[in-house]
CSV table of C-alpha atoms in Angstrom, one decimal:
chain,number,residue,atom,x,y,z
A,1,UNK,CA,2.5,-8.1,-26.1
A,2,UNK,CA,-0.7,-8.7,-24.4
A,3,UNK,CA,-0.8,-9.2,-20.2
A,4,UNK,CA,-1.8,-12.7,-18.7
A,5,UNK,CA,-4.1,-12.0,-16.0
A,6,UNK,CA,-5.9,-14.1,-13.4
A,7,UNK,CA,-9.5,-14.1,-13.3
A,8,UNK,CA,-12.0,-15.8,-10.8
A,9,UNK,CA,-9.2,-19.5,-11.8
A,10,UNK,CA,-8.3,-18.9,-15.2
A,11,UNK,CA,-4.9,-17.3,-16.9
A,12,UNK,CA,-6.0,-14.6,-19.6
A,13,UNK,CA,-4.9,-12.6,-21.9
A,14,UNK,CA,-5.7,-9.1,-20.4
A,15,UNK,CA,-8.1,-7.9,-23.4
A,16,UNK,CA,-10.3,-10.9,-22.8
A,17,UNK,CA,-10.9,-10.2,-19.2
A,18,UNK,CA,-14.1,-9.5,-17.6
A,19,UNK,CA,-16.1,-8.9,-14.7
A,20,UNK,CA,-19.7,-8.9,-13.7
A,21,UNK,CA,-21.4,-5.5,-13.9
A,22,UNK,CA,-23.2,-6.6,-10.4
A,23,UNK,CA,-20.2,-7.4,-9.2
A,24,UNK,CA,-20.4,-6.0,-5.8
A,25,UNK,CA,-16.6,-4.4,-6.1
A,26,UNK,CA,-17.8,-2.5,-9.3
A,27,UNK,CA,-21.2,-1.4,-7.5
A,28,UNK,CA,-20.3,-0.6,-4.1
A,29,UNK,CA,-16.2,-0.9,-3.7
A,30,UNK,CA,-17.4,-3.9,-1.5
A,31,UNK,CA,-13.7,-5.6,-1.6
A,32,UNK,CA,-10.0,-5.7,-0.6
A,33,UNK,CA,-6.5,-5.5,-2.5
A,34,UNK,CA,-2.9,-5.9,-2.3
A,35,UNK,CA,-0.1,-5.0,-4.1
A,36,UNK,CA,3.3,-7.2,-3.9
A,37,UNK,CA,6.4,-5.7,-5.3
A,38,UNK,CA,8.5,-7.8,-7.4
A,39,UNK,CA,12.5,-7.8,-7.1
A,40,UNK,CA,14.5,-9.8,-9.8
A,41,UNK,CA,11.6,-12.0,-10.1
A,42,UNK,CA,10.7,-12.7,-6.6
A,43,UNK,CA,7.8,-11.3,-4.7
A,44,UNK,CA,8.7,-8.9,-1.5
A,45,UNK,CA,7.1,-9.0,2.0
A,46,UNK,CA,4.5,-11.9,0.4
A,47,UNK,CA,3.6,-13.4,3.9
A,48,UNK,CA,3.0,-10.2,5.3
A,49,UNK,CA,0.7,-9.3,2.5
A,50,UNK,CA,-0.7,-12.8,3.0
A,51,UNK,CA,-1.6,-11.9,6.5
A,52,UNK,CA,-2.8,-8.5,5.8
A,53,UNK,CA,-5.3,-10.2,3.2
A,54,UNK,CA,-6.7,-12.3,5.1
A,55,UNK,CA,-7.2,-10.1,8.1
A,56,UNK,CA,-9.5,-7.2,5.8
A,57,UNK,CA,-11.3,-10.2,4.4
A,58,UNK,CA,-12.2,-11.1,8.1
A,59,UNK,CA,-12.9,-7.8,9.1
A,60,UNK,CA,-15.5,-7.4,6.1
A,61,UNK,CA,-16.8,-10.5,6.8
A,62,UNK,CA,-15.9,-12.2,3.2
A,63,UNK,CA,-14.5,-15.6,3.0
A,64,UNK,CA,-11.2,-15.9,2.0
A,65,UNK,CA,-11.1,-18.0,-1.4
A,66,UNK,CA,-7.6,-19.3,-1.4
A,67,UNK,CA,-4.9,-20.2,0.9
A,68,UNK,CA,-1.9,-18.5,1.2
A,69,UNK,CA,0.5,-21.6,-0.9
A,70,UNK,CA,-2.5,-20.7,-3.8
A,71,UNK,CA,-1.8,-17.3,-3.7
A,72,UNK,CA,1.8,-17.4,-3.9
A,73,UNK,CA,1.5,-20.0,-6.8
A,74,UNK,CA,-0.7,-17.4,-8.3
A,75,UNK,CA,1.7,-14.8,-7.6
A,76,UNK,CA,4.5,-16.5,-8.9
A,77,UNK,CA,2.6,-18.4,-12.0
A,78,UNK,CA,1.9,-14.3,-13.3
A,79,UNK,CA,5.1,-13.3,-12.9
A,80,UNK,CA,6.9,-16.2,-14.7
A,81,UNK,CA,4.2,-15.4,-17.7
A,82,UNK,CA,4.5,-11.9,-17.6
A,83,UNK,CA,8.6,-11.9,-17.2
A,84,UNK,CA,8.6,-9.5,-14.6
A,85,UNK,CA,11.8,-9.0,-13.3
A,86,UNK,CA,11.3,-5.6,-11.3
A,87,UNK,CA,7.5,-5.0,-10.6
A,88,UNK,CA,4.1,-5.4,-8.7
A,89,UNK,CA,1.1,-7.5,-8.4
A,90,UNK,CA,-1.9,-6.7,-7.9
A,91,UNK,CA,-4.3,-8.5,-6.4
A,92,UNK,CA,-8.2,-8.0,-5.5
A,93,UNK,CA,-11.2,-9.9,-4.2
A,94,UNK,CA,-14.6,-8.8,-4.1
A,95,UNK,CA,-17.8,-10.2,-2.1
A,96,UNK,CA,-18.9,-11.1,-5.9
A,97,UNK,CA,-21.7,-11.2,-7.9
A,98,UNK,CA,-24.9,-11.5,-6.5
A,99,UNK,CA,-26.5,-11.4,-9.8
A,100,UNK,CA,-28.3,-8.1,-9.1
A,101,UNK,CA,-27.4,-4.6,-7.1
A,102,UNK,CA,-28.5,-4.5,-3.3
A,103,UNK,CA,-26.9,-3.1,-0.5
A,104,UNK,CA,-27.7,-6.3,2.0
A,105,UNK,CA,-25.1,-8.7,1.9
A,106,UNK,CA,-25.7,-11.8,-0.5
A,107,UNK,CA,-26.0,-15.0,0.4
A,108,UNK,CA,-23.0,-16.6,1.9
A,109,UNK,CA,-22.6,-19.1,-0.2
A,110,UNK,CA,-21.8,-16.3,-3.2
A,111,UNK,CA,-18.4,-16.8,-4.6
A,112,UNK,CA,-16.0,-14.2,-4.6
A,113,UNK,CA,-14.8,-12.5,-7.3
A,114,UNK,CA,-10.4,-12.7,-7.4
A,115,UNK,CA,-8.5,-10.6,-10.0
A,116,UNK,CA,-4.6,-10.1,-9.9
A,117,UNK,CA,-2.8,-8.9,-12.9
A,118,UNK,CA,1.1,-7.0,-13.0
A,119,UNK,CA,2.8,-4.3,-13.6
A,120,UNK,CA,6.1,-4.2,-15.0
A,121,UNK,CA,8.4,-1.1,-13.0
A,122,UNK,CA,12.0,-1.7,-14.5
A,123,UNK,CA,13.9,0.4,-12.3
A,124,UNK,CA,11.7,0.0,-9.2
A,125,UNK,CA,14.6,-0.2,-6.7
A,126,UNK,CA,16.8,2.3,-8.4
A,127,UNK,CA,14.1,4.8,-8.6
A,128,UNK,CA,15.9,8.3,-8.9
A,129,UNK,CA,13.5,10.1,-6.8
A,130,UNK,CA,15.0,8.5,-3.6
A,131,UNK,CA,18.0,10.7,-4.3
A,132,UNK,CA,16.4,14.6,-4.4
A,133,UNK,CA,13.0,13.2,-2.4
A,134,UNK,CA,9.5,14.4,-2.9
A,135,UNK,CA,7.6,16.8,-1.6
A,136,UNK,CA,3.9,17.1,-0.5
A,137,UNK,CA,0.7,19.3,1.0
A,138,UNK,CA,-1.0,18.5,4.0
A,139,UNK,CA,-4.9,18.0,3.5
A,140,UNK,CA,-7.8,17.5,5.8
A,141,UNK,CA,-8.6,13.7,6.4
A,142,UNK,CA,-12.2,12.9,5.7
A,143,UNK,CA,-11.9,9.2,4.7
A,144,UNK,CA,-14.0,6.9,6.9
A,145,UNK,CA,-13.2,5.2,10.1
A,146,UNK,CA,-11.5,1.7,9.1
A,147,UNK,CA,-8.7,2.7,7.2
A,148,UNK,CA,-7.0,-0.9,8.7
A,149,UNK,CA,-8.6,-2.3,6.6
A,150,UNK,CA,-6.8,-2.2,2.8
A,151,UNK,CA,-10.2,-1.9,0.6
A,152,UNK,CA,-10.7,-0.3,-3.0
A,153,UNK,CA,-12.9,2.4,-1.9
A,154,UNK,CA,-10.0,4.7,-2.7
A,155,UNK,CA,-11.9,8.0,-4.0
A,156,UNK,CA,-10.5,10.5,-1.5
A,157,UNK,CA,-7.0,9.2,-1.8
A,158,UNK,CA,-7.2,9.7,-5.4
A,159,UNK,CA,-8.9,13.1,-5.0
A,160,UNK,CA,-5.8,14.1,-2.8
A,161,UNK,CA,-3.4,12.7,-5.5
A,162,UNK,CA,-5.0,14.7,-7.9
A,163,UNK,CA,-5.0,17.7,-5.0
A,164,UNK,CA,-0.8,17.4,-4.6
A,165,UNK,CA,-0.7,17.9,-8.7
A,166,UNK,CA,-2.2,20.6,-8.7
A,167,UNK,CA,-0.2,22.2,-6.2
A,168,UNK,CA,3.2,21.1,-8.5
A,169,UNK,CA,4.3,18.4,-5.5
A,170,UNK,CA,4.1,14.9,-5.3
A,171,UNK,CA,2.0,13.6,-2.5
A,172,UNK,CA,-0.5,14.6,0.5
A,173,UNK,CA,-0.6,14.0,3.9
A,174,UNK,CA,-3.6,13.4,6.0
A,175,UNK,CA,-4.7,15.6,9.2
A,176,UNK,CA,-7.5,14.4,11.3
A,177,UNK,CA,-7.6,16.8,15.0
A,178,UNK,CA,-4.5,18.5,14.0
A,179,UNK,CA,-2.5,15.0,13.9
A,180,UNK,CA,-0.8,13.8,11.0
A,181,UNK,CA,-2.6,10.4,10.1
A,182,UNK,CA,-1.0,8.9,6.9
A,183,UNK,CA,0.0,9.7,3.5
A,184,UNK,CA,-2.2,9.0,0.0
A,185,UNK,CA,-0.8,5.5,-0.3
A,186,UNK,CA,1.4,5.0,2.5
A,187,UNK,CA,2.7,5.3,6.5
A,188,UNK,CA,5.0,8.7,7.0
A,189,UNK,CA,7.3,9.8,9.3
A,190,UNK,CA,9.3,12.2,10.7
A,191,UNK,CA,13.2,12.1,12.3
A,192,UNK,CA,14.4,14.2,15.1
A,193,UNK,CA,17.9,14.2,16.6
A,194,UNK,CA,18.1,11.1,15.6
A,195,UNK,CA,14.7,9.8,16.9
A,196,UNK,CA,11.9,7.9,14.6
A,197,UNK,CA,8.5,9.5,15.0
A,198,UNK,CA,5.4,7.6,13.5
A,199,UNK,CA,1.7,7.4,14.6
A,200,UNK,CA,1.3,3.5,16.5
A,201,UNK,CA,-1.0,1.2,15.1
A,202,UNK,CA,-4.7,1.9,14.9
A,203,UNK,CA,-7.9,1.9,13.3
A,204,UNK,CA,-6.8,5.6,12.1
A,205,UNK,CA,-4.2,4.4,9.8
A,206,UNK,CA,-3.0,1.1,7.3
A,207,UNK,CA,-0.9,-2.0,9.5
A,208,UNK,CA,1.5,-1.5,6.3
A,209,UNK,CA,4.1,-4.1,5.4
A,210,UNK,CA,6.5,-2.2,4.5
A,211,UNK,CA,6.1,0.0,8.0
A,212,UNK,CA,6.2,-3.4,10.1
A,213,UNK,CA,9.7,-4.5,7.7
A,214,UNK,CA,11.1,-1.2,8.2
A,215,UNK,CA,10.7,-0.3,11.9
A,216,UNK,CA,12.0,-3.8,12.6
A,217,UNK,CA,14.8,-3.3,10.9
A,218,UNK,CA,15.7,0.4,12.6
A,219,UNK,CA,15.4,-1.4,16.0
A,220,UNK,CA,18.0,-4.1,14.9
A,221,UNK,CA,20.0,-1.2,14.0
A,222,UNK,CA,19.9,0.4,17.3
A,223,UNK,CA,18.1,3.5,15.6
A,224,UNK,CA,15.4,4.3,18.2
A,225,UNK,CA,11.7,4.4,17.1
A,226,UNK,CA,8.7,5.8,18.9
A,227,UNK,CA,5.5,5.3,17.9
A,228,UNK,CA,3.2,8.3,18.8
A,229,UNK,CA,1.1,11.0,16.4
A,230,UNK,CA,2.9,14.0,15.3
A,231,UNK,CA,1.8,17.7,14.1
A,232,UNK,CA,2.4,19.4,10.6
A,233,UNK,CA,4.5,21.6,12.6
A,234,UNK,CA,6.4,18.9,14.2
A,235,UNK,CA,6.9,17.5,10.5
A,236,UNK,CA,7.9,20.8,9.1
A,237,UNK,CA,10.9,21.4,12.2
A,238,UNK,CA,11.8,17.7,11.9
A,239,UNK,CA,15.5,16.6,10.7
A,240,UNK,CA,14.0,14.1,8.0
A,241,UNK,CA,10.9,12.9,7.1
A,242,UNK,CA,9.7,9.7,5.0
A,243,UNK,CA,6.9,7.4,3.6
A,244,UNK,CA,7.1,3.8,3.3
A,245,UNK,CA,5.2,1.4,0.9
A,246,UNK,CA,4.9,-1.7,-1.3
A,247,UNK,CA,6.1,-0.1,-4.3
A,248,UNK,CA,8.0,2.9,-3.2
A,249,UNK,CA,10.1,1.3,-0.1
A,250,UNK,CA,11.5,4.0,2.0
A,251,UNK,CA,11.0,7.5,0.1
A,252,UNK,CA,12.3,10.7,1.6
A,253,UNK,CA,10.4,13.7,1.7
A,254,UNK,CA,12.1,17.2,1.5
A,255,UNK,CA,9.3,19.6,1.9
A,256,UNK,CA,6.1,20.0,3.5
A,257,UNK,CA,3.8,22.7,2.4
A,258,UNK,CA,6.0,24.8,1.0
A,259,UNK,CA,8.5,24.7,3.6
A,260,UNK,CA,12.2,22.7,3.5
A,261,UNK,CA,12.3,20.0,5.8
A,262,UNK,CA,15.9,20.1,7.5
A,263,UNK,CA,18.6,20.8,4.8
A,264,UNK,CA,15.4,20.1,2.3
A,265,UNK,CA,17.6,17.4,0.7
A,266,UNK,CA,17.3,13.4,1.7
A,267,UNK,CA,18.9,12.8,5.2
A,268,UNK,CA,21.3,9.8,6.3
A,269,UNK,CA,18.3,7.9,8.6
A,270,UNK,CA,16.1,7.6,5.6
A,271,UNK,CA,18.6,6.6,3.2
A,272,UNK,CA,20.2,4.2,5.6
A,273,UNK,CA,16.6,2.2,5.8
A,274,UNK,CA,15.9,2.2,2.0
A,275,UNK,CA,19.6,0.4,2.0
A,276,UNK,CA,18.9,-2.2,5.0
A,277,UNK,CA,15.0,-2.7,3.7
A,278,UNK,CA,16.7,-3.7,-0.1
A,279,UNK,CA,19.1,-5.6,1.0
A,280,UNK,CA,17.3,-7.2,3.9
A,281,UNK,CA,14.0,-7.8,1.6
A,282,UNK,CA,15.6,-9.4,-1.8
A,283,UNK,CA,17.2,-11.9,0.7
A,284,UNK,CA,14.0,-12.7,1.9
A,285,UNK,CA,12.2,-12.9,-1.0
A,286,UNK,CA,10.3,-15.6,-2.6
């Protein structure tokens, strides 16, 4: 059966869905996006994703189309129609179509483009890769200079996707000066006699959602978190490491390139936060 998407106001089927070749997304990746996971039916984290949403579109100078009550009726009206019980949404707004190609701004006054569609993950929260972890390469990090800021210019993350396949492992991690930055598609970390390690809040990296949820809920637990860069090195001598994301929560990560990281099976820290983050998350889901 065919998706319902959303489209620029109306509820389509997926196969009648279109955009504007000038469409300033399509031409110059001239937009933002979010993905929102979906936990027996109800969206996870939404005001945070809210928040981040509105901040990229401020930072790129694009007015924000909708308020945050029409997104989550948006949200909510695609998830009833597409029955999604364990999931995502995704959700992207462009500066639009100017109605030719130019790299000057268009007018102000040009409407936005605003696609969301879903994805149905049964299974999402019992994913069996949180048991045995994944591992990953380290890469150089040549992406440009606001990664705050969640747009869909995502070549080089795809490039290093593609990168970690080819290796046989799961994921890269991103080195800028000798510093670990941030994975492919999420915030990483590293855990050392007990300690959480992950780089502070910058320009350098994504403000994720999940990261903010997460390290929140290991201070609540009395787990102590500092927030500072770390090395490849460091990761590699490290207890445990992790990523967190949208759609993969807490993930451990058991080797770094090539090399076991502590017993080179998922340790109790990260375990214990994918645990708190579920539980904590469905309960505040809406």
């Amino acid at each position: 059966m065919s998706r319902t998407v959303y489209v620029n106001g109306d509820y389509l089927p997926e196969e009648n869905a279109t955009v504007s070749i000038f469409d300033r997304g399509f031409l110059m990746a001239d937009g933002v996006y979010e993905v929102t996971s979906v936990l027996g039916g109800k969206l996870i984290d939404f005001p945070g994703h809210a928040a981040r949403l509105a901040r990229s579109l401020a930072e790129l100078e694009m007015t924000n189309p909708l308020t945050a009550d029409e997104l989550l009726a948006i949200h909510r009206e695609l998830v009833a129609r597409n029955g999604i019980d364990e999931g995502m949404v995704y959700l992207q707004i462009t500066r639009g179509n100017p109605g030719d190609r130019d790299f000057a701004f268009p007018p102000a006054d040009t409407k936005p483009t605003v696609v969301l569609f879903t994805q149905s993950k049964p299974g999402l929260a019992d994913n069996p890769v949180a048991k045995v972890g994944i591992k990953v390469i380290s890469i150089p990090d040549i992406r440009w200079g606001r990664r705050d800021i969640k747009t869909v210019q995502l070549l080089y993350p795809s490039m290093a996707k593609m990168a970690a396949k080819k290796a046989h492992v799961d994921d890269a991690w991103f080195v800028e000066d000798g510093m670990v930055t941030e994975g492919t598609s999420n915030n990483v970390y590293i855990v050392k006699g007990g300690k959480i390690v992950t780089r502070a809040l910058s320009n350098d990296i994504l403000h994720g959602i999940t990261r903010a949820a997460v390290l929140r809920f290991a201070r609540e637990a009395q787990m102590e978190v500092e927030e500072r860069a770390f090395t490849i090195d460091e990761a590699k001598a490290a207890d445990e490491a992790f990523f967190t994301s949208a759609s993969a929560f807490v993930m451990p990560v058991v080797e770094i390139d090539g090399a076991a990281v502590g017993t080179g099976t998922p340790g109790p820290v990260a375990a214990r936060l994918r645990e708190i983050y579920l539980d904590e998350s469905r309960k505040a889901a809406v």
